[in-house]
PDB file of C-alpha atoms in Angstrom:
ATOM      1  CA  ASP A  25       0.109  -0.166  -0.160  1.00 48.00           C
ATOM      2  CA  GLY A  26       3.381   2.557   0.669  1.00 52.00           C
ATOM      3  CA  GLY A  27       2.608   5.793   1.733  1.00 92.00           C
ATOM      4  CA  ILE A  28      -1.389   6.432   0.765  1.00 96.00           C
ATOM      5  CA  THR A  29      -3.528   6.204   3.086  1.00 96.00           C
ATOM      6  CA  GLN A  30      -7.701   5.557   2.614  1.00 96.00           C
ATOM      7  CA  SER A  31      -9.774   5.956   5.866  1.00 91.00           C
ATOM      8  CA  PRO A  32     -12.033   4.740   6.573  1.00 92.00           C
ATOM      9  CA  LYS A  33     -11.753   0.860   5.481  1.00 94.00           C
ATOM     10  CA  TYR A  34     -15.500   0.663   5.687  1.00 95.00           C
ATOM     11  CA  LEU A  35     -17.692   3.241   5.290  1.00 94.00           C
ATOM     12  CA  PHE A  36     -22.048   2.976   5.481  1.00 93.00           C
ATOM     13  CA  ARG A  37     -24.249   5.702   4.400  1.00 91.00           C
ATOM     14  CA  LYS A  38     -27.654   5.519   3.964  1.00 91.00           C
ATOM     15  CA  GLU A  39     -29.521   6.163   0.928  1.00 89.00           C
ATOM     16  CA  GLY A  40     -30.010  10.335  -0.257  1.00 88.00           C
ATOM     17  CA  GLN A  41     -26.630  11.494   2.533  1.00 91.00           C
ATOM     18  CA  ASN A  42     -23.701  12.293   0.824  1.00 93.00           C
ATOM     19  CA  VAL A  43     -20.341  10.726   2.341  1.00 94.00           C
ATOM     20  CA  THR A  44     -16.527  12.285   2.071  1.00 95.00           C
ATOM     21  CA  LEU A  45     -14.458   9.388   1.281  1.00 96.00           C
ATOM     22  CA  SER A  46     -10.462   9.779   2.644  1.00 97.00           C
ATOM     23  CA  CYS A  47      -6.872  10.198   0.379  1.00 97.00           C
ATOM     24  CA  GLU A  48      -3.400  10.875   1.590  1.00 97.00           C
ATOM     25  CA  GLN A  49      -0.147  10.545   0.283  1.00 97.00           C
ATOM     26  CA  ASN A  50       3.241  11.290   1.812  1.00 96.00           C
ATOM     27  CA  LEU A  51       4.810   9.821  -1.211  1.00 95.00           C
ATOM     28  CA  ASN A  52       5.159  13.529  -2.566  1.00 94.00           C
ATOM     29  CA  HIS A  53       3.739  12.253  -5.629  1.00 94.00           C
ATOM     30  CA  ASP A  54       2.361  14.756  -8.319  1.00 94.00           C
ATOM     31  CA  ALA A  55      -0.798  13.396  -9.227  1.00 93.00           C
ATOM     32  CA  MET A  56      -3.106  11.220  -7.622  1.00 95.00           C
ATOM     33  CA  TYR A  57      -6.174   9.655  -8.695  1.00 95.00           C
ATOM     34  CA  TRP A  58      -9.545   7.499  -7.729  1.00 97.00           C
ATOM     35  CA  TYR A  59     -11.107   4.486  -9.195  1.00 97.00           C
ATOM     36  CA  ARG A  60     -14.330   2.760  -8.425  1.00 97.00           C
ATOM     37  CA  GLN A  61     -14.069  -0.814  -8.818  1.00 96.00           C
ATOM     38  CA  ASP A  62     -17.192  -3.542  -8.629  1.00 93.00           C
ATOM     39  CA  PRO A  63     -17.156  -6.866  -8.221  1.00 85.00           C
ATOM     40  CA  GLY A  64     -15.552  -8.681 -11.012  1.00 76.00           C
ATOM     41  CA  GLN A  65     -14.754  -6.073 -12.693  1.00 81.00           C
ATOM     42  CA  GLY A  66     -11.682  -3.854 -13.651  1.00 86.00           C
ATOM     43  CA  LEU A  67     -10.996  -0.141 -12.120  1.00 93.00           C
ATOM     44  CA  ARG A  68     -12.716   2.727 -13.724  1.00 94.00           C
ATOM     45  CA  LEU A  69     -11.230   5.909 -12.918  1.00 93.00           C
ATOM     46  CA  ILE A  70     -13.302   8.799 -11.200  1.00 96.00           C
ATOM     47  CA  TYR A  71     -11.789  11.816 -11.034  1.00 96.00           C
ATOM     48  CA  TYR A  72      -7.702  12.402 -11.463  1.00 94.00           C
ATOM     49  CA  SER A  73      -5.496  15.371 -10.714  1.00 94.00           C
ATOM     50  CA  GLN A  74      -1.914  16.265 -12.154  1.00 91.00           C
ATOM     51  CA  ILE A  75      -1.385  19.610  -9.601  1.00 93.00           C
ATOM     52  CA  VAL A  76      -3.123  20.619  -6.776  1.00 95.00           C
ATOM     53  CA  ASN A  77      -5.442  22.806  -7.322  1.00 95.00           C
ATOM     54  CA  ASP A  78      -6.321  21.217 -10.530  1.00 94.00           C
ATOM     55  CA  PHE A  79      -8.534  18.244 -11.231  1.00 95.00           C
ATOM     56  CA  GLN A  80      -9.933  16.143 -14.490  1.00 93.00           C
ATOM     57  CA  LYS A  81     -12.826  14.306 -14.757  1.00 95.00           C
ATOM     58  CA  GLY A  82     -12.539  10.611 -15.766  1.00 92.00           C
ATOM     59  CA  ASP A  83     -14.470   8.209 -16.847  1.00 90.00           C
ATOM     60  CA  ILE A  84     -17.279   7.870 -14.680  1.00 94.00           C
ATOM     61  CA  ALA A  85     -17.103  11.032 -12.599  1.00 96.00           C
ATOM     62  CA  GLU A  86     -20.914  11.710 -12.352  1.00 96.00           C
ATOM     63  CA  GLY A  87     -22.578  12.060  -9.566  1.00 96.00           C
ATOM     64  CA  TYR A  88     -18.680  12.691  -7.313  1.00 97.00           C
ATOM     65  CA  SER A  89     -17.149  15.757  -6.720  1.00 97.00           C
ATOM     66  CA  VAL A  90     -13.666  16.030  -5.576  1.00 98.00           C
ATOM     67  CA  SER A  91     -11.429  18.838  -4.739  1.00 97.00           C
ATOM     68  CA  ARG A  92      -6.622  19.004  -4.592  1.00 97.00           C
ATOM     69  CA  GLU A  93      -6.080  21.855  -2.188  1.00 97.00           C
ATOM     70  CA  LYS A  94      -2.643  20.384  -0.929  1.00 97.00           C
ATOM     71  CA  LYS A  95      -0.454  18.013  -2.778  1.00 97.00           C
ATOM     72  CA  GLU A  96      -0.997  15.183  -0.304  1.00 97.00           C
ATOM     73  CA  SER A  97      -4.597  14.670  -0.382  1.00 98.00           C
ATOM     74  CA  PHE A  98      -7.052  14.558  -2.433  1.00 98.00           C
ATOM     75  CA  PRO A  99     -10.522  13.369  -1.090  1.00 98.00           C
ATOM     76  CA  LEU A 100     -13.665  12.177  -2.957  1.00 97.00           C
ATOM     77  CA  THR A 101     -17.246  13.348  -2.114  1.00 97.00           C
ATOM     78  CA  VAL A 102     -19.587  10.138  -3.129  1.00 95.00           C
ATOM     79  CA  THR A 103     -23.310  12.234  -3.268  1.00 93.00           C
ATOM     80  CA  SER A 104     -26.534  11.186  -3.587  1.00 88.00           C
ATOM     81  CA  ALA A 105     -26.826  11.814  -7.324  1.00 87.00           C
ATOM     82  CA  GLN A 106     -24.644   8.487  -7.649  1.00 89.00           C
ATOM     83  CA  LYS A 107     -27.075   5.775  -8.650  1.00 88.00           C
ATOM     84  CA  ASN A 108     -25.661   3.032  -7.293  1.00 91.00           C
ATOM     85  CA  PRO A 109     -22.116   3.842  -4.450  1.00 93.00           C
ATOM     86  CA  THR A 110     -21.970   0.778  -3.568  1.00 95.00           C
ATOM     87  CA  ALA A 111     -18.287  -0.291  -3.869  1.00 96.00           C
ATOM     88  CA  PHE A 112     -15.120  -0.264  -3.310  1.00 97.00           C
ATOM     89  CA  TYR A 113     -13.143   3.426  -4.641  1.00 98.00           C
ATOM     90  CA  LEU A 114      -9.376   3.185  -4.586  1.00 98.00           C
ATOM     91  CA  CYS A 115      -6.858   5.992  -4.159  1.00 98.00           C
ATOM     92  CA  ALA A 116      -3.846   6.235  -6.146  1.00 95.00           C
ATOM     93  CA  SER A 117      -0.762   8.402  -7.149  1.00 95.00           C
ATOM     94  CA  SER A 118       2.419   8.817  -9.199  1.00 92.00           C
ATOM     95  CA  ILE A 119       5.349  10.582  -9.639  1.00 89.00           C
ATOM     96  CA  GLU A 120       4.509  13.262 -11.909  1.00 81.00           C
ATOM     97  CA  GLY A 121       1.373  11.942 -14.047  1.00 69.00           C
ATOM     98  CA  ALA A 122       3.311  11.549 -16.985  1.00 70.00           C
ATOM     99  CA  THR A 123       2.962   8.625 -19.567  1.00 66.00           C
ATOM    100  CA  GLY A 124       4.235   5.488 -18.051  1.00 70.00           C
ATOM    101  CA  ASP A 125       4.311   6.471 -14.503  1.00 80.00           C
ATOM    102  CA  THR A 126       3.863   3.704 -11.699  1.00 87.00           C
ATOM    103  CA  GLN A 127       0.698   4.014  -9.239  1.00 91.00           C
ATOM    104  CA  TYR A 128       0.850   3.808  -6.095  1.00 94.00           C
ATOM    105  CA  PHE A 129      -2.257   2.456  -4.582  1.00 96.00           C
ATOM    106  CA  GLY A 130      -3.845   3.008  -0.943  1.00 96.00           C
ATOM    107  CA  PRO A 131      -5.696   0.193   1.147  1.00 95.00           C
ATOM    108  CA  GLY A 132      -8.896   1.471  -0.788  1.00 97.00           C
ATOM    109  CA  THR A 133     -12.953   2.255   0.921  1.00 97.00           C
ATOM    110  CA  ARG A 134     -15.480   0.107   1.052  1.00 96.00           C
ATOM    111  CA  LEU A 135     -18.835   1.604   0.770  1.00 96.00           C
ATOM    112  CA  THR A 136     -22.206   0.390   0.836  1.00 95.00           C
ATOM    113  CA  VAL A 137     -25.542   1.866   0.441  1.00 91.00           C
ATOM    114  CA  LEU A 138     -28.601   0.935   3.159  1.00 86.00           C
TER     115      LEU A 138
ATOM    116  CA  SER B  21     -15.357   0.714 -28.962  1.00 72.00           C
ATOM    117  CA  GLN B  22     -12.627   0.051 -26.734  1.00 77.00           C
ATOM    118  CA  LYS B  23     -12.092  -2.772 -25.008  1.00 85.00           C
ATOM    119  CA  ILE B  24      -9.484  -4.329 -22.959  1.00 91.00           C
ATOM    120  CA  GLU B  25     -10.758  -8.307 -22.059  1.00 93.00           C
ATOM    121  CA  GLN B  26      -8.710 -10.865 -19.721  1.00 95.00           C
ATOM    122  CA  ASN B  27     -10.169 -14.127 -18.948  1.00 88.00           C
ATOM    123  CA  SER B  28     -13.120 -13.541 -16.431  1.00 83.00           C
ATOM    124  CA  GLU B  29     -12.473 -17.318 -15.399  1.00 89.00           C
ATOM    125  CA  ALA B  30      -9.789 -18.298 -12.498  1.00 93.00           C
ATOM    126  CA  LEU B  31      -7.204 -20.414 -12.927  1.00 96.00           C
ATOM    127  CA  ASN B  32      -6.936 -22.851 -10.832  1.00 97.00           C
ATOM    128  CA  ILE B  33      -2.491 -24.496 -11.903  1.00 96.00           C
ATOM    129  CA  GLN B  34      -0.871 -26.839  -9.603  1.00 97.00           C
ATOM    130  CA  GLU B  35       2.411 -25.574  -7.157  1.00 98.00           C
ATOM    131  CA  GLY B  36       5.585 -25.624  -9.873  1.00 97.00           C
ATOM    132  CA  LYS B  37       3.602 -25.044 -12.701  1.00 98.00           C
ATOM    133  CA  THR B  38       3.622 -22.094 -15.107  1.00 97.00           C
ATOM    134  CA  ALA B  39       0.181 -19.701 -15.108  1.00 97.00           C
ATOM    135  CA  THR B  40      -0.114 -17.849 -18.411  1.00 97.00           C
ATOM    136  CA  LEU B  41      -2.447 -15.036 -18.127  1.00 97.00           C
ATOM    137  CA  THR B  42      -3.743 -13.087 -20.905  1.00 97.00           C
ATOM    138  CA  CYS B  43      -4.282  -9.313 -21.143  1.00 96.00           C
ATOM    139  CA  ASN B  44      -6.480  -8.896 -25.191  1.00 96.00           C
ATOM    140  CA  TYR B  45      -7.377  -4.947 -26.691  1.00 94.00           C
ATOM    141  CA  THR B  46      -9.372  -3.560 -29.178  1.00 90.00           C
ATOM    142  CA  ASN B  47      -9.535  -0.374 -30.387  1.00 85.00           C
ATOM    143  CA  TYR B  48      -5.709   1.016 -28.329  1.00 82.00           C
ATOM    144  CA  SER B  49      -2.666   2.004 -29.469  1.00 81.00           C
ATOM    145  CA  PRO B  50      -1.138   1.312 -26.444  1.00 83.00           C
ATOM    146  CA  ALA B  51       2.407   3.197 -25.643  1.00 79.00           C
ATOM    147  CA  TYR B  52       2.971   1.283 -22.648  1.00 87.00           C
ATOM    148  CA  LEU B  53       0.912  -1.866 -20.751  1.00 91.00           C
ATOM    149  CA  GLN B  54       1.729  -2.546 -17.094  1.00 94.00           C
ATOM    150  CA  TRP B  55       0.723  -5.980 -14.883  1.00 97.00           C
ATOM    151  CA  TYR B  56      -0.751  -5.515 -11.153  1.00 97.00           C
ATOM    152  CA  ARG B  57      -1.250  -7.250  -8.312  1.00 98.00           C
ATOM    153  CA  GLN B  58      -4.347  -7.299  -6.340  1.00 96.00           C
ATOM    154  CA  ASP B  59      -5.188  -9.250  -3.080  1.00 96.00           C
ATOM    155  CA  PRO B  60      -8.962  -9.516  -1.644  1.00 92.00           C
ATOM    156  CA  GLY B  61      -9.578  -6.554  -0.338  1.00 91.00           C
ATOM    157  CA  ARG B  62      -6.244  -4.992  -0.918  1.00 94.00           C
ATOM    158  CA  GLY B  63      -5.563  -2.146  -3.185  1.00 95.00           C
ATOM    159  CA  PRO B  64      -3.529  -4.017  -6.877  1.00 96.00           C
ATOM    160  CA  VAL B  65       0.670  -3.697  -6.608  1.00 96.00           C
ATOM    161  CA  PHE B  66       2.578  -2.771  -9.651  1.00 95.00           C
ATOM    162  CA  LEU B  67       4.328  -5.801 -10.970  1.00 97.00           C
ATOM    163  CA  LEU B  68       6.095  -5.011 -14.310  1.00 95.00           C
ATOM    164  CA  LEU B  69       5.668  -1.938 -17.343  1.00 93.00           C
ATOM    165  CA  ILE B  70       6.816  -3.778 -20.625  1.00 93.00           C
ATOM    166  CA  ARG B  71       6.968  -0.765 -23.390  1.00 90.00           C
ATOM    167  CA  GLU B  72       5.808  -1.042 -27.191  1.00 87.00           C
ATOM    168  CA  ASN B  73       8.868  -1.885 -28.973  1.00 89.00           C
ATOM    169  CA  GLU B  74       9.665  -4.070 -26.063  1.00 92.00           C
ATOM    170  CA  LYS B  75       9.046  -7.672 -27.215  1.00 89.00           C
ATOM    171  CA  GLU B  76       9.335  -9.136 -22.996  1.00 96.00           C
ATOM    172  CA  LYS B  77      10.362  -8.436 -19.581  1.00 96.00           C
ATOM    173  CA  ARG B  78      10.863 -10.472 -17.028  1.00 96.00           C
ATOM    174  CA  LYS B  79      11.312  -9.533 -13.324  1.00 95.00           C
ATOM    175  CA  GLU B  80      12.022 -12.862 -11.118  1.00 96.00           C
ATOM    176  CA  ARG B  81       9.990 -15.412 -11.925  1.00 97.00           C
ATOM    177  CA  LEU B  82       7.715 -13.343 -13.811  1.00 98.00           C
ATOM    178  CA  LYS B  83       7.996 -12.761 -17.612  1.00 98.00           C
ATOM    179  CA  VAL B  84       5.745 -10.427 -19.795  1.00 98.00           C
ATOM    180  CA  THR B  85       4.964 -10.681 -23.465  1.00 97.00           C
ATOM    181  CA  PHE B  86       3.685  -7.778 -25.966  1.00 94.00           C
ATOM    182  CA  ASP B  87       2.652  -8.822 -29.191  1.00 92.00           C
ATOM    183  CA  THR B  88       1.158  -5.262 -30.419  1.00 90.00           C
ATOM    184  CA  THR B  89       0.572  -6.782 -34.107  1.00 91.00           C
ATOM    185  CA  LEU B  90      -1.439  -9.571 -32.381  1.00 93.00           C
ATOM    186  CA  LYS B  91      -2.995  -6.555 -29.951  1.00 93.00           C
ATOM    187  CA  GLN B  92      -1.804  -8.587 -26.383  1.00 95.00           C
ATOM    188  CA  SER B  93       0.119  -9.345 -23.767  1.00 95.00           C
ATOM    189  CA  LEU B  94       0.983 -12.827 -22.036  1.00 97.00           C
ATOM    190  CA  PHE B  95       1.716 -12.960 -18.352  1.00 98.00           C
ATOM    191  CA  HIS B  96       3.676 -15.565 -17.227  1.00 98.00           C
ATOM    192  CA  ILE B  97       4.421 -17.148 -13.541  1.00 98.00           C
ATOM    193  CA  THR B  98       6.746 -19.875 -13.255  1.00 97.00           C
ATOM    194  CA  ALA B  99       7.485 -21.630 -10.708  1.00 98.00           C
ATOM    195  CA  SER B 100       4.114 -21.182  -9.335  1.00 98.00           C
ATOM    196  CA  GLN B 101       3.482 -20.626  -5.128  1.00 97.00           C
ATOM    197  CA  PRO B 102       0.745 -20.872  -2.996  1.00 97.00           C
ATOM    198  CA  ALA B 103       1.524 -16.953  -2.993  1.00 97.00           C
ATOM    199  CA  ASP B 104       1.444 -16.648  -5.763  1.00 98.00           C
ATOM    200  CA  SER B 105      -2.913 -16.993  -5.361  1.00 98.00           C
ATOM    201  CA  ALA B 106      -4.507 -13.108  -6.432  1.00 97.00           C
ATOM    202  CA  THR B 107      -6.008 -11.578  -9.396  1.00 96.00           C
ATOM    203  CA  TYR B 108      -3.805 -10.223 -11.839  1.00 97.00           C
ATOM    204  CA  LEU B 109      -4.928  -7.010 -13.944  1.00 96.00           C
ATOM    205  CA  CYS B 110      -3.432  -6.066 -16.769  1.00 95.00           C
ATOM    206  CA  ALA B 111      -3.926  -1.691 -17.736  1.00 93.00           C
ATOM    207  CA  LEU B 112      -2.746  -0.042 -21.061  1.00 90.00           C
ATOM    208  CA  VAL B 113      -1.220   3.181 -20.891  1.00 81.00           C
ATOM    209  CA  ALA B 114      -2.614   5.485 -23.836  1.00 70.00           C
ATOM    210  CA  ALA B 115      -2.730   9.203 -23.429  1.00 62.00           C
ATOM    211  CA  GLY B 116      -1.504  10.703 -20.628  1.00 60.00           C
ATOM    212  CA  ASN B 117      -1.209   8.589 -17.563  1.00 59.00           C
ATOM    213  CA  LYS B 118      -4.651   7.550 -18.053  1.00 78.00           C
ATOM    214  CA  LEU B 119      -4.720   3.879 -16.924  1.00 85.00           C
ATOM    215  CA  THR B 120      -7.358   1.667 -18.412  1.00 88.00           C
ATOM    216  CA  PHE B 121      -7.916  -1.510 -16.951  1.00 92.00           C
ATOM    217  CA  GLY B 122      -8.981  -5.231 -18.120  1.00 93.00           C
ATOM    218  CA  GLY B 123     -11.273  -7.267 -15.571  1.00 93.00           C
ATOM    219  CA  GLY B 124      -8.508  -9.024 -13.952  1.00 95.00           C
ATOM    220  CA  THR B 125      -7.989 -13.127 -13.963  1.00 96.00           C
ATOM    221  CA  ARG B 126      -7.867 -14.802 -10.457  1.00 96.00           C
ATOM    222  CA  VAL B 127      -5.169 -17.089 -10.367  1.00 97.00           C
ATOM    223  CA  LEU B 128      -5.409 -20.134  -7.232  1.00 97.00           C
ATOM    224  CA  VAL B 129      -1.869 -22.166  -6.836  1.00 98.00           C
ATOM    225  CA  LYS B 130      -2.527 -25.483  -5.310  1.00 96.00           C
ATOM    226  CA  PRO B 131       0.178 -26.987  -3.530  1.00 94.00           C
TER     227      PRO B 131
END
């Protein structure tokens, strides 16, 4: 899991509530990413940020929001607009966000909507 | 449409044998291809990267090949051990550093 922490490991939320997932890295990496993983499926990119105060939508950004106010932190908010939020959420970082950079993943947060 | 396909069926293999996993892709021109290992409930861990102009890459008991004509990468685990049991994900790097992942193949090495 390297120097990336995600909290909490398990999260339960009632339908209609927003929830924020934490991601912190101490690797001094410029780029950070959020992925969603559903059972038996690959990772799908939600949002990514290559520099502080800047971020771009990934393939499935609807119903999610992010901020990148500090280099170390990239929190993800799952809003009530996300129709099917139950999933395993993974945060990652890479040195520069350049092509071919290895991505380092956190341990993940499993979100369950009750 | 763009697709990355890995065998969704689990690969059961006897300890000591070679496990071979396949990653096929369509409508991509990847500059790089990466392989990751993921254990249950954990984040993926990077294993190997191979560039489009490289045919083969090795790391200890792991070997990756990349055939841009066939649009395929093969991932080999030689002398497999029960500790190799995990899901293995391939990921393509095309534009920028956006990785696109396959669905993964679960490997189970039996003693």
